[in-house]
PDB file of C-alpha atoms in Angstrom:
ATOM      1  CA  UNK A 631     -30.615 -72.304  14.040  1.00 58.00           C
ATOM      2  CA  UNK A 632     -31.311 -72.587  17.408  1.00 63.00           C
ATOM      3  CA  UNK A 633     -32.367 -69.090  17.736  1.00 64.00           C
ATOM      4  CA  UNK A 634     -34.862 -69.864  14.903  1.00 78.00           C
ATOM      5  CA  UNK A 635     -36.237 -72.546  16.277  1.00 85.00           C
ATOM      6  CA  UNK A 636     -36.849 -70.954  19.501  1.00 89.00           C
ATOM      7  CA  UNK A 637     -38.090 -67.831  17.616  1.00 93.00           C
ATOM      8  CA  UNK A 638     -40.832 -69.864  15.988  1.00 93.00           C
ATOM      9  CA  UNK A 639     -41.743 -71.121  19.484  1.00 94.00           C
ATOM     10  CA  UNK A 640     -42.186 -68.055  20.784  1.00 94.00           C
ATOM     11  CA  UNK A 641     -44.265 -66.825  17.672  1.00 94.00           C
ATOM     12  CA  UNK A 642     -46.743 -69.941  17.923  1.00 94.00           C
ATOM     13  CA  UNK A 643     -47.293 -68.814  21.696  1.00 94.00           C
ATOM     14  CA  UNK A 644     -47.637 -64.985  20.918  1.00 95.00           C
ATOM     15  CA  UNK A 645     -50.336 -66.073  18.244  1.00 94.00           C
ATOM     16  CA  UNK A 646     -51.864 -68.025  20.655  1.00 94.00           C
ATOM     17  CA  UNK A 647     -52.493 -65.035  22.751  1.00 93.00           C
ATOM     18  CA  UNK A 648     -51.822 -61.826  21.034  1.00 93.00           C
ATOM     19  CA  UNK A 649     -53.149 -59.713  24.789  1.00 93.00           C
ATOM     20  CA  UNK A 650     -50.975 -61.840  26.946  1.00 94.00           C
ATOM     21  CA  UNK A 651     -47.595 -61.131  28.138  1.00 95.00           C
ATOM     22  CA  UNK A 652     -45.515 -63.232  26.062  1.00 95.00           C
ATOM     23  CA  UNK A 653     -44.769 -60.340  23.590  1.00 97.00           C
ATOM     24  CA  UNK A 654     -41.645 -59.833  25.767  1.00 97.00           C
ATOM     25  CA  UNK A 655     -39.850 -63.196  25.596  1.00 96.00           C
ATOM     26  CA  UNK A 656     -40.192 -62.882  21.449  1.00 96.00           C
ATOM     27  CA  UNK A 657     -39.472 -59.215  21.379  1.00 97.00           C
ATOM     28  CA  UNK A 658     -36.046 -60.448  23.435  1.00 96.00           C
ATOM     29  CA  UNK A 659     -35.653 -63.215  21.138  1.00 96.00           C
ATOM     30  CA  UNK A 660     -36.021 -60.631  17.691  1.00 96.00           C
ATOM     31  CA  UNK A 661     -33.237 -58.471  19.699  1.00 97.00           C
ATOM     32  CA  UNK A 662     -30.799 -60.636  20.155  1.00 95.00           C
ATOM     33  CA  UNK A 663     -31.459 -62.094  16.377  1.00 95.00           C
ATOM     34  CA  UNK A 664     -30.732 -58.850  14.834  1.00 94.00           C
ATOM     35  CA  UNK A 665     -34.145 -57.959  14.348  1.00 96.00           C
ATOM     36  CA  UNK A 666     -34.025 -54.868  16.602  1.00 97.00           C
ATOM     37  CA  UNK A 667     -36.548 -52.851  14.614  1.00 96.00           C
ATOM     38  CA  UNK A 668     -39.444 -56.210  15.073  1.00 96.00           C
ATOM     39  CA  UNK A 669     -38.560 -56.056  18.579  1.00 97.00           C
ATOM     40  CA  UNK A 670     -38.918 -52.356  19.093  1.00 97.00           C
ATOM     41  CA  UNK A 671     -42.371 -52.430  17.201  1.00 96.00           C
ATOM     42  CA  UNK A 672     -43.411 -55.520  19.423  1.00 97.00           C
ATOM     43  CA  UNK A 673     -42.455 -53.756  22.492  1.00 97.00           C
ATOM     44  CA  UNK A 674     -44.225 -50.654  21.796  1.00 96.00           C
ATOM     45  CA  UNK A 675     -47.439 -52.812  20.985  1.00 96.00           C
ATOM     46  CA  UNK A 676     -47.582 -55.259  23.922  1.00 97.00           C
ATOM     47  CA  UNK A 677     -46.584 -51.954  26.385  1.00 97.00           C
ATOM     48  CA  UNK A 678     -49.708 -50.327  25.609  1.00 96.00           C
ATOM     49  CA  UNK A 679     -51.627 -53.499  26.686  1.00 96.00           C
ATOM     50  CA  UNK A 680     -49.223 -53.776  29.490  1.00 97.00           C
ATOM     51  CA  UNK A 681     -47.950 -50.230  30.914  1.00 97.00           C
ATOM     52  CA  UNK A 682     -46.955 -51.886  34.180  1.00 96.00           C
ATOM     53  CA  UNK A 683     -45.101 -54.847  33.112  1.00 97.00           C
ATOM     54  CA  UNK A 684     -41.124 -54.662  34.240  1.00 97.00           C
ATOM     55  CA  UNK A 685     -39.652 -57.140  32.184  1.00 96.00           C
ATOM     56  CA  UNK A 686     -41.377 -55.252  28.863  1.00 97.00           C
ATOM     57  CA  UNK A 687     -39.708 -52.159  29.746  1.00 98.00           C
ATOM     58  CA  UNK A 688     -36.112 -53.776  30.250  1.00 97.00           C
ATOM     59  CA  UNK A 689     -35.995 -55.550  27.247  1.00 98.00           C
ATOM     60  CA  UNK A 690     -37.183 -52.292  25.570  1.00 98.00           C
ATOM     61  CA  UNK A 691     -34.284 -50.417  26.919  1.00 97.00           C
ATOM     62  CA  UNK A 692     -32.351 -53.021  25.713  1.00 97.00           C
ATOM     63  CA  UNK A 693     -33.309 -52.752  21.841  1.00 97.00           C
ATOM     64  CA  UNK A 694     -32.695 -48.588  22.378  1.00 97.00           C
ATOM     65  CA  UNK A 695     -29.330 -48.927  23.472  1.00 97.00           C
ATOM     66  CA  UNK A 696     -28.538 -51.422  20.695  1.00 96.00           C
ATOM     67  CA  UNK A 697     -29.707 -48.770  18.531  1.00 95.00           C
ATOM     68  CA  UNK A 698     -26.784 -46.239  20.403  1.00 95.00           C
ATOM     69  CA  UNK A 699     -29.777 -44.223  21.639  1.00 96.00           C
ATOM     70  CA  UNK A 700     -28.566 -43.793  25.056  1.00 96.00           C
ATOM     71  CA  UNK A 701     -31.239 -40.799  25.335  1.00 96.00           C
ATOM     72  CA  UNK A 702     -34.264 -42.503  24.927  1.00 97.00           C
ATOM     73  CA  UNK A 703     -32.852 -45.786  27.294  1.00 97.00           C
ATOM     74  CA  UNK A 704     -32.606 -43.666  29.723  1.00 97.00           C
ATOM     75  CA  UNK A 705     -35.757 -42.372  30.012  1.00 97.00           C
ATOM     76  CA  UNK A 706     -37.638 -46.371  29.830  1.00 98.00           C
ATOM     77  CA  UNK A 707     -34.994 -47.255  32.435  1.00 98.00           C
ATOM     78  CA  UNK A 708     -36.085 -44.632  34.785  1.00 97.00           C
ATOM     79  CA  UNK A 709     -40.085 -45.658  33.822  1.00 97.00           C
ATOM     80  CA  UNK A 710     -38.867 -49.061  35.142  1.00 97.00           C
ATOM     81  CA  UNK A 711     -36.942 -47.380  38.449  1.00 97.00           C
ATOM     82  CA  UNK A 712     -40.641 -45.871  38.921  1.00 97.00           C
ATOM     83  CA  UNK A 713     -42.114 -49.568  38.637  1.00 97.00           C
ATOM     84  CA  UNK A 714     -39.532 -51.279  41.096  1.00 97.00           C
ATOM     85  CA  UNK A 715     -37.272 -48.462  42.644  1.00 96.00           C
ATOM     86  CA  UNK A 716     -34.477 -51.077  43.652  1.00 95.00           C
ATOM     87  CA  UNK A 717     -34.248 -52.819  40.641  1.00 97.00           C
ATOM     88  CA  UNK A 718     -30.451 -53.814  40.343  1.00 96.00           C
ATOM     89  CA  UNK A 719     -30.596 -53.458  36.300  1.00 97.00           C
ATOM     90  CA  UNK A 720     -32.109 -50.413  36.054  1.00 97.00           C
ATOM     91  CA  UNK A 721     -29.826 -49.216  38.785  1.00 97.00           C
ATOM     92  CA  UNK A 722     -26.539 -50.563  37.164  1.00 97.00           C
ATOM     93  CA  UNK A 723     -27.684 -49.600  33.315  1.00 97.00           C
ATOM     94  CA  UNK A 724     -28.259 -45.912  34.193  1.00 98.00           C
ATOM     95  CA  UNK A 725     -25.075 -45.770  36.371  1.00 97.00           C
ATOM     96  CA  UNK A 726     -23.165 -47.098  32.930  1.00 97.00           C
ATOM     97  CA  UNK A 727     -25.041 -44.090  30.589  1.00 97.00           C
ATOM     98  CA  UNK A 728     -24.014 -41.471  33.219  1.00 97.00           C
ATOM     99  CA  UNK A 729     -20.146 -42.774  33.131  1.00 96.00           C
ATOM    100  CA  UNK A 730     -20.228 -42.581  28.941  1.00 95.00           C
ATOM    101  CA  UNK A 731     -21.634 -39.321  29.071  1.00 95.00           C
ATOM    102  CA  UNK A 732     -19.022 -38.167  31.616  1.00 94.00           C
ATOM    103  CA  UNK A 733     -21.511 -37.439  34.440  1.00 96.00           C
ATOM    104  CA  UNK A 734     -19.405 -38.798  36.749  1.00 95.00           C
ATOM    105  CA  UNK A 735     -21.060 -37.436  39.848  1.00 95.00           C
ATOM    106  CA  UNK A 736     -24.323 -38.872  38.398  1.00 96.00           C
ATOM    107  CA  UNK A 737     -22.477 -42.186  37.884  1.00 96.00           C
ATOM    108  CA  UNK A 738     -21.582 -42.226  41.509  1.00 96.00           C
ATOM    109  CA  UNK A 739     -25.223 -41.868  43.026  1.00 97.00           C
ATOM    110  CA  UNK A 740     -26.519 -44.682  41.067  1.00 97.00           C
ATOM    111  CA  UNK A 741     -24.051 -46.988  42.029  1.00 97.00           C
ATOM    112  CA  UNK A 742     -24.579 -45.801  45.511  1.00 97.00           C
ATOM    113  CA  UNK A 743     -28.215 -47.055  45.382  1.00 96.00           C
ATOM    114  CA  UNK A 744     -27.705 -49.926  43.417  1.00 96.00           C
ATOM    115  CA  UNK A 745     -25.285 -50.809  46.723  1.00 96.00           C
ATOM    116  CA  UNK A 746     -27.602 -49.750  49.172  1.00 96.00           C
ATOM    117  CA  UNK A 747     -30.202 -52.075  47.137  1.00 95.00           C
ATOM    118  CA  UNK A 748     -27.415 -54.924  46.742  1.00 95.00           C
ATOM    119  CA  UNK A 749     -24.532 -54.969  49.418  1.00 95.00           C
ATOM    120  CA  UNK A 750     -22.941 -57.620  48.467  1.00 95.00           C
ATOM    121  CA  UNK A 751     -22.439 -56.937  44.581  1.00 95.00           C
ATOM    122  CA  UNK A 752     -18.775 -56.882  44.124  1.00 95.00           C
ATOM    123  CA  UNK A 753     -19.531 -55.517  40.303  1.00 95.00           C
ATOM    124  CA  UNK A 754     -21.381 -52.536  41.755  1.00 95.00           C
ATOM    125  CA  UNK A 755     -18.626 -51.972  44.308  1.00 96.00           C
ATOM    126  CA  UNK A 756     -15.525 -52.151  41.352  1.00 96.00           C
ATOM    127  CA  UNK A 757     -17.241 -49.615  38.961  1.00 95.00           C
ATOM    128  CA  UNK A 758     -18.134 -47.363  42.028  1.00 96.00           C
ATOM    129  CA  UNK A 759     -14.126 -46.846  42.951  1.00 96.00           C
ATOM    130  CA  UNK A 760     -13.372 -46.446  39.421  1.00 95.00           C
ATOM    131  CA  UNK A 761     -15.849 -43.547  38.832  1.00 95.00           C
ATOM    132  CA  UNK A 762     -14.582 -42.101  42.255  1.00 95.00           C
ATOM    133  CA  UNK A 763     -11.169 -41.865  40.452  1.00 94.00           C
ATOM    134  CA  UNK A 764     -12.302 -40.510  37.360  1.00 93.00           C
ATOM    135  CA  UNK A 765     -13.967 -37.686  39.488  1.00 93.00           C
ATOM    136  CA  UNK A 766     -11.009 -37.131  41.364  1.00 92.00           C
ATOM    137  CA  UNK A 767      -8.519 -37.022  38.574  1.00 91.00           C
ATOM    138  CA  UNK A 768     -11.030 -34.674  36.701  1.00 88.00           C
ATOM    139  CA  UNK A 769     -11.031 -32.124  39.763  1.00 88.00           C
ATOM    140  CA  UNK A 770      -7.446 -31.729  40.098  1.00 85.00           C
ATOM    141  CA  UNK A 771      -7.204 -31.349  36.129  1.00 70.00           C
ATOM    142  CA  UNK A 772      -6.630 -26.814  36.245  1.00 55.00           C
ATOM    143  CA  UNK A 773      -9.473 -25.060  34.473  1.00 53.00           C
ATOM    144  CA  UNK A 774      -8.607 -24.318  31.011  1.00 47.00           C
ATOM    145  CA  UNK A 775      -7.018 -20.835  30.988  1.00 44.00           C
ATOM    146  CA  UNK A 776      -8.737 -18.158  28.848  1.00 47.00           C
ATOM    147  CA  UNK A 777      -7.041 -17.150  25.642  1.00 55.00           C
ATOM    148  CA  UNK A 778      -5.471 -13.835  26.243  1.00 58.00           C
ATOM    149  CA  UNK A 779      -6.014 -11.183  23.867  1.00 57.00           C
ATOM    150  CA  UNK A 780      -2.826 -10.866  20.994  1.00 60.00           C
ATOM    151  CA  UNK A 781      -0.625  -7.554  22.221  1.00 60.00           C
ATOM    152  CA  UNK A 782      -1.623  -4.230  20.856  1.00 60.00           C
ATOM    153  CA  UNK A 783       0.344  -2.729  17.795  1.00 62.00           C
ATOM    154  CA  UNK A 784       3.111  -1.115  18.568  1.00 59.00           C
ATOM    155  CA  UNK A 785       2.104   2.987  18.131  1.00 57.00           C
ATOM    156  CA  UNK A 786       3.034   4.775  14.899  1.00 55.00           C
ATOM    157  CA  UNK A 787       6.195   6.519  15.727  1.00 53.00           C
ATOM    158  CA  UNK A 788       5.430  10.522  16.614  1.00 52.00           C
ATOM    159  CA  UNK A 789       5.727  12.902  13.412  1.00 56.00           C
ATOM    160  CA  UNK A 790       8.371  15.337  14.115  1.00 59.00           C
ATOM    161  CA  UNK A 791       7.646  18.481  15.553  1.00 58.00           C
ATOM    162  CA  UNK A 792       7.578  21.515  13.171  1.00 60.00           C
ATOM    163  CA  UNK A 793       9.856  23.917  13.517  1.00 59.00           C
ATOM    164  CA  UNK A 794       9.418  27.084  16.110  1.00 57.00           C
ATOM    165  CA  UNK A 795       7.738  30.157  14.999  1.00 58.00           C
ATOM    166  CA  UNK A 796      10.207  33.029  14.029  1.00 55.00           C
ATOM    167  CA  UNK A 797      10.141  35.083  16.733  1.00 49.00           C
ATOM    168  CA  UNK A 798       8.980  38.727  16.718  1.00 51.00           C
ATOM    169  CA  UNK A 799      11.947  41.164  16.793  1.00 49.00           C
ATOM    170  CA  UNK A 800      14.447  38.517  15.700  1.00 46.00           C
ATOM    171  CA  UNK A 801      15.947  38.975  12.485  1.00 48.00           C
ATOM    172  CA  UNK A 802      17.335  35.756  10.898  1.00 45.00           C
ATOM    173  CA  UNK A 803      20.304  36.101   9.075  1.00 47.00           C
ATOM    174  CA  UNK A 804      20.240  34.757   5.442  1.00 47.00           C
ATOM    175  CA  UNK A 805      22.725  32.497   4.260  1.00 43.00           C
ATOM    176  CA  UNK A 806      25.142  33.158   1.485  1.00 45.00           C
ATOM    177  CA  UNK A 807      24.000  31.198  -0.767  1.00 45.00           C
ATOM    178  CA  UNK A 808      20.381  32.613  -0.714  1.00 46.00           C
ATOM    179  CA  UNK A 809      20.217  35.428  -3.511  1.00 46.00           C
ATOM    180  CA  UNK A 810      20.071  38.797  -2.434  1.00 46.00           C
ATOM    181  CA  UNK A 811      17.045  40.900  -2.644  1.00 48.00           C
ATOM    182  CA  UNK A 812      19.198  44.012  -4.135  1.00 46.00           C
ATOM    183  CA  UNK A 813      19.698  42.064  -7.713  1.00 43.00           C
ATOM    184  CA  UNK A 814      17.897  42.537 -10.189  1.00 45.00           C
ATOM    185  CA  UNK A 815      15.749  40.322 -11.954  1.00 45.00           C
ATOM    186  CA  UNK A 816      16.471  39.494 -15.651  1.00 45.00           C
ATOM    187  CA  UNK A 817      14.990  41.803 -18.140  1.00 45.00           C
ATOM    188  CA  UNK A 818      14.085  44.340 -15.573  1.00 46.00           C
ATOM    189  CA  UNK A 819      15.776  48.143 -16.265  1.00 44.00           C
ATOM    190  CA  UNK A 820      17.970  48.979 -13.109  1.00 44.00           C
ATOM    191  CA  UNK A 821      17.763  52.548 -11.701  1.00 43.00           C
ATOM    192  CA  UNK A 822      20.705  53.266 -13.764  1.00 43.00           C
ATOM    193  CA  UNK A 823      19.137  53.300 -16.600  1.00 41.00           C
ATOM    194  CA  UNK A 824      16.666  55.976 -15.945  1.00 44.00           C
ATOM    195  CA  UNK A 825      18.876  59.353 -16.798  1.00 43.00           C
ATOM    196  CA  UNK A 826      18.785  62.290 -14.242  1.00 42.00           C
ATOM    197  CA  UNK A 827      16.246  64.667 -15.491  1.00 47.00           C
ATOM    198  CA  UNK A 828      13.488  61.847 -14.961  1.00 48.00           C
ATOM    199  CA  UNK A 829      13.575  60.827 -18.569  1.00 50.00           C
ATOM    200  CA  UNK A 830      13.798  57.067 -19.559  1.00 49.00           C
ATOM    201  CA  UNK A 831      16.969  56.513 -21.475  1.00 52.00           C
ATOM    202  CA  UNK A 832      15.717  54.362 -24.027  1.00 48.00           C
ATOM    203  CA  UNK A 833      19.317  53.450 -26.136  1.00 54.00           C
ATOM    204  CA  UNK A 834      20.236  51.806 -22.374  1.00 54.00           C
ATOM    205  CA  UNK A 835      17.099  50.052 -22.346  1.00 50.00           C
ATOM    206  CA  UNK A 836      17.398  48.261 -25.545  1.00 50.00           C
ATOM    207  CA  UNK A 837      20.863  47.713 -25.133  1.00 52.00           C
ATOM    208  CA  UNK A 838      19.946  46.083 -21.631  1.00 57.00           C
ATOM    209  CA  UNK A 839      16.705  44.123 -23.234  1.00 50.00           C
ATOM    210  CA  UNK A 840      19.289  42.877 -26.421  1.00 49.00           C
ATOM    211  CA  UNK A 841      21.790  41.040 -23.340  1.00 54.00           C
ATOM    212  CA  UNK A 842      18.721  39.702 -21.555  1.00 50.00           C
ATOM    213  CA  UNK A 843      17.693  37.706 -24.558  1.00 50.00           C
ATOM    214  CA  UNK A 844      21.080  36.077 -24.858  1.00 50.00           C
ATOM    215  CA  UNK A 845      22.276  38.549 -27.818  1.00 50.00           C
ATOM    216  CA  UNK A 846      25.572  39.060 -28.133  1.00 49.00           C
ATOM    217  CA  UNK A 847      26.247  42.844 -28.582  1.00 48.00           C
ATOM    218  CA  UNK A 848      29.549  44.246 -29.671  1.00 50.00           C
ATOM    219  CA  UNK A 849      27.868  47.773 -29.819  1.00 51.00           C
ATOM    220  CA  UNK A 850      25.303  49.730 -27.930  1.00 52.00           C
ATOM    221  CA  UNK A 851      21.868  49.710 -29.760  1.00 48.00           C
ATOM    222  CA  UNK A 852      20.919  53.283 -30.359  1.00 52.00           C
ATOM    223  CA  UNK A 853      16.878  53.578 -31.296  1.00 49.00           C
ATOM    224  CA  UNK A 854      16.418  56.734 -33.533  1.00 53.00           C
ATOM    225  CA  UNK A 855      13.077  58.391 -32.440  1.00 50.00           C
ATOM    226  CA  UNK A 856      10.269  58.961 -34.930  1.00 51.00           C
ATOM    227  CA  UNK A 857       8.741  62.199 -35.529  1.00 54.00           C
ATOM    228  CA  UNK A 858       5.595  62.497 -34.341  1.00 49.00           C
ATOM    229  CA  UNK A 859       2.745  64.581 -35.594  1.00 52.00           C
ATOM    230  CA  UNK A 860       0.304  65.313 -33.500  1.00 47.00           C
ATOM    231  CA  UNK A 861      -2.852  66.182 -35.521  1.00 50.00           C
ATOM    232  CA  UNK A 862      -5.129  68.810 -33.737  1.00 49.00           C
ATOM    233  CA  UNK A 863      -2.716  70.473 -31.081  1.00 47.00           C
ATOM    234  CA  UNK A 864      -0.805  73.842 -32.053  1.00 48.00           C
ATOM    235  CA  UNK A 865       2.996  73.803 -31.516  1.00 50.00           C
ATOM    236  CA  UNK A 866       3.006  75.604 -28.456  1.00 47.00           C
ATOM    237  CA  UNK A 867       0.606  73.277 -26.612  1.00 49.00           C
ATOM    238  CA  UNK A 868       3.013  70.195 -27.021  1.00 44.00           C
ATOM    239  CA  UNK A 869       6.577  72.431 -26.928  1.00 50.00           C
ATOM    240  CA  UNK A 870       5.396  74.064 -24.133  1.00 48.00           C
ATOM    241  CA  UNK A 871       3.751  71.178 -22.059  1.00 48.00           C
ATOM    242  CA  UNK A 872       7.900  69.248 -21.161  1.00 51.00           C
ATOM    243  CA  UNK A 873       6.427  66.025 -21.815  1.00 49.00           C
ATOM    244  CA  UNK A 874       7.666  65.538 -25.715  1.00 45.00           C
ATOM    245  CA  UNK A 875      11.013  66.479 -26.769  1.00 50.00           C
ATOM    246  CA  UNK A 876      10.620  66.531 -30.622  1.00 48.00           C
ATOM    247  CA  UNK A 877      12.674  68.573 -32.852  1.00 50.00           C
ATOM    248  CA  UNK A 878      11.944  69.680 -36.107  1.00 49.00           C
ATOM    249  CA  UNK A 879       7.831  68.590 -36.142  1.00 48.00           C
ATOM    250  CA  UNK A 880       6.460  70.680 -39.249  1.00 51.00           C
ATOM    251  CA  UNK A 881       4.601  73.901 -38.580  1.00 52.00           C
ATOM    252  CA  UNK A 882       0.553  73.089 -37.926  1.00 49.00           C
ATOM    253  CA  UNK A 883      -1.755  74.253 -40.461  1.00 51.00           C
ATOM    254  CA  UNK A 884      -2.645  77.555 -39.795  1.00 49.00           C
ATOM    255  CA  UNK A 885      -0.351  77.957 -37.157  1.00 45.00           C
TER     256      UNK A 885
END
């Protein structure tokens, strides 16, 4: 209720002179009552008419701090220092903003300026000792070690070396389990089937072929040669050639 009555009085004064500096105390009353947006709007309009009004800039900065806008508030308080380089409130506020942002060295600079302007400021001295302790502790903390690259995977096992190539002139002895080249292939007549006069023994070939097919042969197979009649050839031509041994051929016509 007290703020309501105070706000009403300030609003009445501001209404009587809208171009005066009464906007600054009214804006601060709005801020304390929680009417931050009303306070900001009033400060912005009043500072257009009175840009060198330090108290109005301080109220404007406090409104921005209540809105958690440290960046904008820092700009406003730097404007205050441009108008009043030894303004204690602006120096302390800038030191607090820098400390919250972990800019400890900058906070130390603002506090040193504050103590230079107000050497008997005990709060500023305590704040300076605190910030210096934080800065010293931060300097002792080792830098984070860069993450090492993961170890390379083990190299794949080398493939076994190929067997050595045979040396020229070196004869490799065959294992006893291997089949010798001299064993005749199944179904192929061996050399013993050929008769001594160069002709092929058909009976032996037939007998060997029957055994190769898995037949039980008790007696040798005998093939009877067919009688051949060669048309157009004289008897003497094929009998004298030695290629055919045929008996009892009928005489050629006209022979």
